[in-house]
PDB file of C-alpha atoms in Angstrom:
ATOM      1  CA  UNK A 152       1.268  27.826   6.239  1.00 58.00           C
ATOM      2  CA  UNK A 153       3.443  30.243   4.339  1.00 75.00           C
ATOM      3  CA  UNK A 154       4.258  27.802   1.495  1.00 85.00           C
ATOM      4  CA  UNK A 155       0.938  25.918   1.373  1.00 88.00           C
ATOM      5  CA  UNK A 156      -2.450  27.559   0.855  1.00 88.00           C
ATOM      6  CA  UNK A 157      -4.311  25.094   3.130  1.00 84.00           C
ATOM      7  CA  UNK A 158      -3.721  22.527   5.832  1.00 80.00           C
ATOM      8  CA  UNK A 159      -4.773  19.785   3.386  1.00 73.00           C
ATOM      9  CA  UNK A 160      -2.166  20.951   0.867  1.00 80.00           C
ATOM     10  CA  UNK A 161       0.480  20.771   3.583  1.00 85.00           C
ATOM     11  CA  UNK A 162      -0.672  17.321   4.692  1.00 74.00           C
ATOM     12  CA  UNK A 163      -0.644  16.096   1.087  1.00 75.00           C
ATOM     13  CA  UNK A 164       2.945  17.305   0.615  1.00 83.00           C
ATOM     14  CA  UNK A 165       4.016  15.691   3.890  1.00 81.00           C
ATOM     15  CA  UNK A 166       2.446  12.358   2.982  1.00 74.00           C
ATOM     16  CA  UNK A 167       3.999  12.448  -0.482  1.00 81.00           C
ATOM     17  CA  UNK A 168       7.445  13.025   1.011  1.00 87.00           C
ATOM     18  CA  UNK A 169       6.803  10.447   3.729  1.00 80.00           C
ATOM     19  CA  UNK A 170       5.904   7.875   1.059  1.00 77.00           C
ATOM     20  CA  UNK A 171       9.218   8.525  -0.692  1.00 84.00           C
ATOM     21  CA  UNK A 172      11.093   8.094   2.614  1.00 82.00           C
ATOM     22  CA  UNK A 173       9.239   4.886   3.408  1.00 77.00           C
ATOM     23  CA  UNK A 174      10.072   3.293   0.068  1.00 73.00           C
ATOM     24  CA  UNK A 175      13.714   4.361   0.446  1.00 80.00           C
ATOM     25  CA  UNK A 176      13.821   2.796   3.920  1.00 76.00           C
ATOM     26  CA  UNK A 177      12.379  -0.504   2.691  1.00 68.00           C
ATOM     27  CA  UNK A 178      14.906  -0.568  -0.158  1.00 70.00           C
ATOM     28  CA  UNK A 179      17.745   0.110   2.277  1.00 74.00           C
ATOM     29  CA  UNK A 180      16.777  -2.623   4.752  1.00 63.00           C
ATOM     30  CA  UNK A 181      15.606  -5.288   2.302  1.00 55.00           C
ATOM     31  CA  UNK A 182      17.329  -8.313   0.818  1.00 56.00           C
ATOM     32  CA  UNK A 183      20.320  -7.819  -1.425  1.00 56.00           C
ATOM     33  CA  UNK A 184      18.210  -8.682  -4.497  1.00 56.00           C
ATOM     34  CA  UNK A 185      14.556  -8.522  -3.454  1.00 64.00           C
ATOM     35  CA  UNK A 186      11.739  -9.130  -5.867  1.00 73.00           C
ATOM     36  CA  UNK A 187       9.149  -6.426  -6.356  1.00 74.00           C
ATOM     37  CA  UNK A 188       6.637  -8.451  -4.329  1.00 76.00           C
ATOM     38  CA  UNK A 189       9.208  -8.791  -1.534  1.00 79.00           C
ATOM     39  CA  UNK A 190       9.514  -5.000  -1.507  1.00 78.00           C
ATOM     40  CA  UNK A 191       5.736  -4.674  -1.303  1.00 78.00           C
ATOM     41  CA  UNK A 192       5.643  -7.124   1.606  1.00 82.00           C
ATOM     42  CA  UNK A 193       8.500  -5.217   3.233  1.00 82.00           C
ATOM     43  CA  UNK A 194       6.549  -1.974   2.974  1.00 82.00           C
ATOM     44  CA  UNK A 195       3.533  -3.603   4.652  1.00 84.00           C
ATOM     45  CA  UNK A 196       5.725  -4.834   7.499  1.00 86.00           C
ATOM     46  CA  UNK A 197       7.461  -1.455   7.770  1.00 84.00           C
ATOM     47  CA  UNK A 198       4.091   0.311   8.016  1.00 85.00           C
ATOM     48  CA  UNK A 199       2.986  -1.869  10.934  1.00 88.00           C
ATOM     49  CA  UNK A 200       5.501   0.044  13.055  1.00 87.00           C
ATOM     50  CA  UNK A 201       4.071   3.408  11.923  1.00 86.00           C
ATOM     51  CA  UNK A 202       0.344   3.334  12.703  1.00 91.00           C
ATOM     52  CA  UNK A 203       0.047   7.135  13.007  1.00 90.00           C
ATOM     53  CA  UNK A 204       1.421   7.601   9.474  1.00 85.00           C
ATOM     54  CA  UNK A 205      -0.857   4.885   8.111  1.00 89.00           C
ATOM     55  CA  UNK A 206      -3.833   6.415   9.888  1.00 92.00           C
ATOM     56  CA  UNK A 207      -3.067   9.907   8.569  1.00 85.00           C
ATOM     57  CA  UNK A 208      -2.793   8.557   5.025  1.00 85.00           C
ATOM     58  CA  UNK A 209      -6.015   6.571   5.366  1.00 91.00           C
ATOM     59  CA  UNK A 210      -7.942   9.603   6.626  1.00 90.00           C
ATOM     60  CA  UNK A 211      -6.556  11.793   3.847  1.00 85.00           C
ATOM     61  CA  UNK A 212      -7.399   9.157   1.234  1.00 89.00           C
ATOM     62  CA  UNK A 213     -10.974   8.890   2.520  1.00 92.00           C
ATOM     63  CA  UNK A 214     -11.382  12.671   2.624  1.00 90.00           C
ATOM     64  CA  UNK A 215     -10.007  13.014  -0.894  1.00 89.00           C
ATOM     65  CA  UNK A 216     -13.057  11.405  -2.481  1.00 93.00           C
ATOM     66  CA  UNK A 217     -14.997  14.629  -1.903  1.00 92.00           C
ATOM     67  CA  UNK A 218     -15.386  17.169  -4.672  1.00 89.00           C
ATOM     68  CA  UNK A 219     -12.379  19.484  -5.226  1.00 86.00           C
ATOM     69  CA  UNK A 220     -10.275  17.995  -2.413  1.00 85.00           C
ATOM     70  CA  UNK A 221      -6.680  19.175  -2.883  1.00 80.00           C
ATOM     71  CA  UNK A 222      -5.225  15.683  -2.365  1.00 81.00           C
ATOM     72  CA  UNK A 223      -7.506  14.023  -4.939  1.00 88.00           C
ATOM     73  CA  UNK A 224      -5.201  14.444  -7.981  1.00 86.00           C
ATOM     74  CA  UNK A 225      -2.180  13.252  -6.005  1.00 84.00           C
ATOM     75  CA  UNK A 226      -3.992  10.164  -4.715  1.00 88.00           C
ATOM     76  CA  UNK A 227      -5.488   9.351  -8.122  1.00 91.00           C
ATOM     77  CA  UNK A 228      -2.008   9.478  -9.633  1.00 88.00           C
ATOM     78  CA  UNK A 229      -0.518   7.533  -6.718  1.00 88.00           C
ATOM     79  CA  UNK A 230      -3.098   4.743  -6.994  1.00 92.00           C
ATOM     80  CA  UNK A 231      -2.431   4.541 -10.732  1.00 93.00           C
ATOM     81  CA  UNK A 232       1.295   4.112 -10.057  1.00 89.00           C
ATOM     82  CA  UNK A 233       0.634   1.588  -7.291  1.00 89.00           C
ATOM     83  CA  UNK A 234      -1.714  -0.425  -9.530  1.00 93.00           C
ATOM     84  CA  UNK A 235       0.837  -0.375 -12.373  1.00 92.00           C
ATOM     85  CA  UNK A 236       3.621  -1.360  -9.977  1.00 88.00           C
ATOM     86  CA  UNK A 237       1.646  -4.281  -8.588  1.00 90.00           C
ATOM     87  CA  UNK A 238       0.845  -5.452 -12.134  1.00 92.00           C
ATOM     88  CA  UNK A 239       4.560  -5.267 -13.020  1.00 90.00           C
ATOM     89  CA  UNK A 240       5.422  -7.176  -9.838  1.00 87.00           C
ATOM     90  CA  UNK A 241       2.907  -9.900 -10.629  1.00 90.00           C
ATOM     91  CA  UNK A 242       4.244 -10.138 -14.179  1.00 90.00           C
ATOM     92  CA  UNK A 243       7.840 -10.362 -12.895  1.00 86.00           C
ATOM     93  CA  UNK A 244       6.923 -13.128 -10.462  1.00 85.00           C
ATOM     94  CA  UNK A 245       4.323 -15.127 -12.404  1.00 86.00           C
ATOM     95  CA  UNK A 246       4.554 -14.075 -16.067  1.00 85.00           C
ATOM     96  CA  UNK A 247       1.564 -12.966 -18.158  1.00 84.00           C
ATOM     97  CA  UNK A 248      -1.110 -15.477 -17.210  1.00 76.00           C
ATOM     98  CA  UNK A 249      -2.147 -16.106 -13.615  1.00 85.00           C
ATOM     99  CA  UNK A 250      -4.340 -18.987 -12.432  1.00 77.00           C
ATOM    100  CA  UNK A 251      -7.971 -18.578 -13.390  1.00 82.00           C
ATOM    101  CA  UNK A 252      -7.048 -16.724 -16.569  1.00 85.00           C
ATOM    102  CA  UNK A 253      -6.412 -13.379 -14.885  1.00 90.00           C
ATOM    103  CA  UNK A 254      -3.796 -11.077 -16.306  1.00 92.00           C
ATOM    104  CA  UNK A 255      -1.541  -9.023 -14.008  1.00 93.00           C
ATOM    105  CA  UNK A 256      -3.546  -5.923 -15.026  1.00 93.00           C
ATOM    106  CA  UNK A 257      -6.805  -7.564 -13.936  1.00 93.00           C
ATOM    107  CA  UNK A 258      -5.455  -8.849 -10.632  1.00 93.00           C
ATOM    108  CA  UNK A 259      -3.503  -5.714  -9.632  1.00 93.00           C
ATOM    109  CA  UNK A 260      -6.527  -3.548  -8.681  1.00 95.00           C
ATOM    110  CA  UNK A 261      -7.895  -6.461  -6.647  1.00 94.00           C
ATOM    111  CA  UNK A 262      -4.594  -6.814  -4.778  1.00 92.00           C
ATOM    112  CA  UNK A 263      -4.493  -3.066  -4.081  1.00 92.00           C
ATOM    113  CA  UNK A 264      -8.122  -3.109  -2.878  1.00 94.00           C
ATOM    114  CA  UNK A 265      -7.446  -6.109  -0.630  1.00 93.00           C
ATOM    115  CA  UNK A 266      -4.369  -4.428   0.844  1.00 91.00           C
ATOM    116  CA  UNK A 267      -6.345  -1.222   1.475  1.00 92.00           C
ATOM    117  CA  UNK A 268      -9.092  -3.224   3.164  1.00 93.00           C
ATOM    118  CA  UNK A 269      -6.634  -5.151   5.327  1.00 91.00           C
ATOM    119  CA  UNK A 270      -4.915  -1.894   6.250  1.00 91.00           C
ATOM    120  CA  UNK A 271      -8.213  -0.354   7.351  1.00 92.00           C
ATOM    121  CA  UNK A 272      -9.074  -3.473   9.323  1.00 93.00           C
ATOM    122  CA  UNK A 273      -5.662  -3.343  11.001  1.00 92.00           C
ATOM    123  CA  UNK A 274      -6.188   0.298  11.964  1.00 93.00           C
ATOM    124  CA  UNK A 275      -9.522  -0.590  13.543  1.00 93.00           C
ATOM    125  CA  UNK A 276      -8.132  -3.572  15.481  1.00 90.00           C
ATOM    126  CA  UNK A 277      -4.357  -3.357  15.987  1.00 83.00           C
ATOM    127  CA  UNK A 278      -4.524  -5.579  19.066  1.00 78.00           C
ATOM    128  CA  UNK A 279      -6.698  -8.324  17.561  1.00 65.00           C
ATOM    129  CA  UNK A 280      -5.883 -11.833  16.400  1.00 57.00           C
ATOM    130  CA  UNK A 281      -4.775 -10.737  12.927  1.00 54.00           C
ATOM    131  CA  UNK A 282      -3.311  -7.414  13.945  1.00 54.00           C
ATOM    132  CA  UNK A 283       0.059  -7.906  12.214  1.00 55.00           C
ATOM    133  CA  UNK A 284      -0.520  -9.704   8.936  1.00 52.00           C
ATOM    134  CA  UNK A 285       2.854 -10.944   7.792  1.00 52.00           C
ATOM    135  CA  UNK A 286       3.417 -12.473   4.363  1.00 52.00           C
ATOM    136  CA  UNK A 287       3.645 -16.234   4.638  1.00 52.00           C
ATOM    137  CA  UNK A 288       1.685 -16.299   7.902  1.00 51.00           C
ATOM    138  CA  UNK A 289       0.168 -19.758   8.316  1.00 45.00           C
ATOM    139  CA  UNK A 290      -3.028 -18.267   9.801  1.00 43.00           C
ATOM    140  CA  UNK A 291      -4.355 -15.802   7.215  1.00 45.00           C
ATOM    141  CA  UNK A 292      -6.971 -13.230   8.011  1.00 46.00           C
ATOM    142  CA  UNK A 293     -10.541 -14.520   7.790  1.00 42.00           C
ATOM    143  CA  UNK A 294     -11.790 -14.320   4.239  1.00 40.00           C
ATOM    144  CA  UNK A 295      -8.273 -14.452   2.799  1.00 46.00           C
ATOM    145  CA  UNK A 296      -7.646 -18.183   3.153  1.00 40.00           C
ATOM    146  CA  UNK A 297      -8.114 -18.770  -0.584  1.00 41.00           C
ATOM    147  CA  UNK A 298      -5.376 -16.319  -1.536  1.00 44.00           C
ATOM    148  CA  UNK A 299      -2.728 -19.040  -1.509  1.00 40.00           C
ATOM    149  CA  UNK A 300      -4.737 -20.961  -4.116  1.00 41.00           C
ATOM    150  CA  UNK A 301      -5.093 -17.898  -6.367  1.00 43.00           C
ATOM    151  CA  UNK A 302      -1.409 -16.989  -6.585  1.00 46.00           C
ATOM    152  CA  UNK A 303       1.074 -19.865  -6.832  1.00 45.00           C
ATOM    153  CA  UNK A 304       4.117 -20.090  -4.592  1.00 49.00           C
ATOM    154  CA  UNK A 305       7.325 -18.697  -6.086  1.00 45.00           C
TER     155      UNK A 305
END
């Protein structure tokens, strides 16, 4: 712990670096010209093979909601970037106006929240019926069957 004052500071730095590696890996193994949403789907699929990393991140994210947690600023900034990236992806794929009158900025936090919820559910039941949600799966997770009606096919 020579370079980091606490174990949480070390874990935060490791997860930040791990996130950079994960994105680089998805970019390296993806299509020759993937869309931003394809990259997001690729990251979800990539994470299904790394449950320990996903679990560590989820625990750190939950812990970071407490007062003065050292990872809180990092995660607040990260979620802002993720939300902005999802909004940009939605705009790239579907333009400014989505069905139901939602803008990409309005839908992005909902997409991020849904992904976080599905990730937590996956961690709790990796062996269950919907353990490996894959984009385009004909049998969506319960409660998500309307998603195809909300976002049009590309």
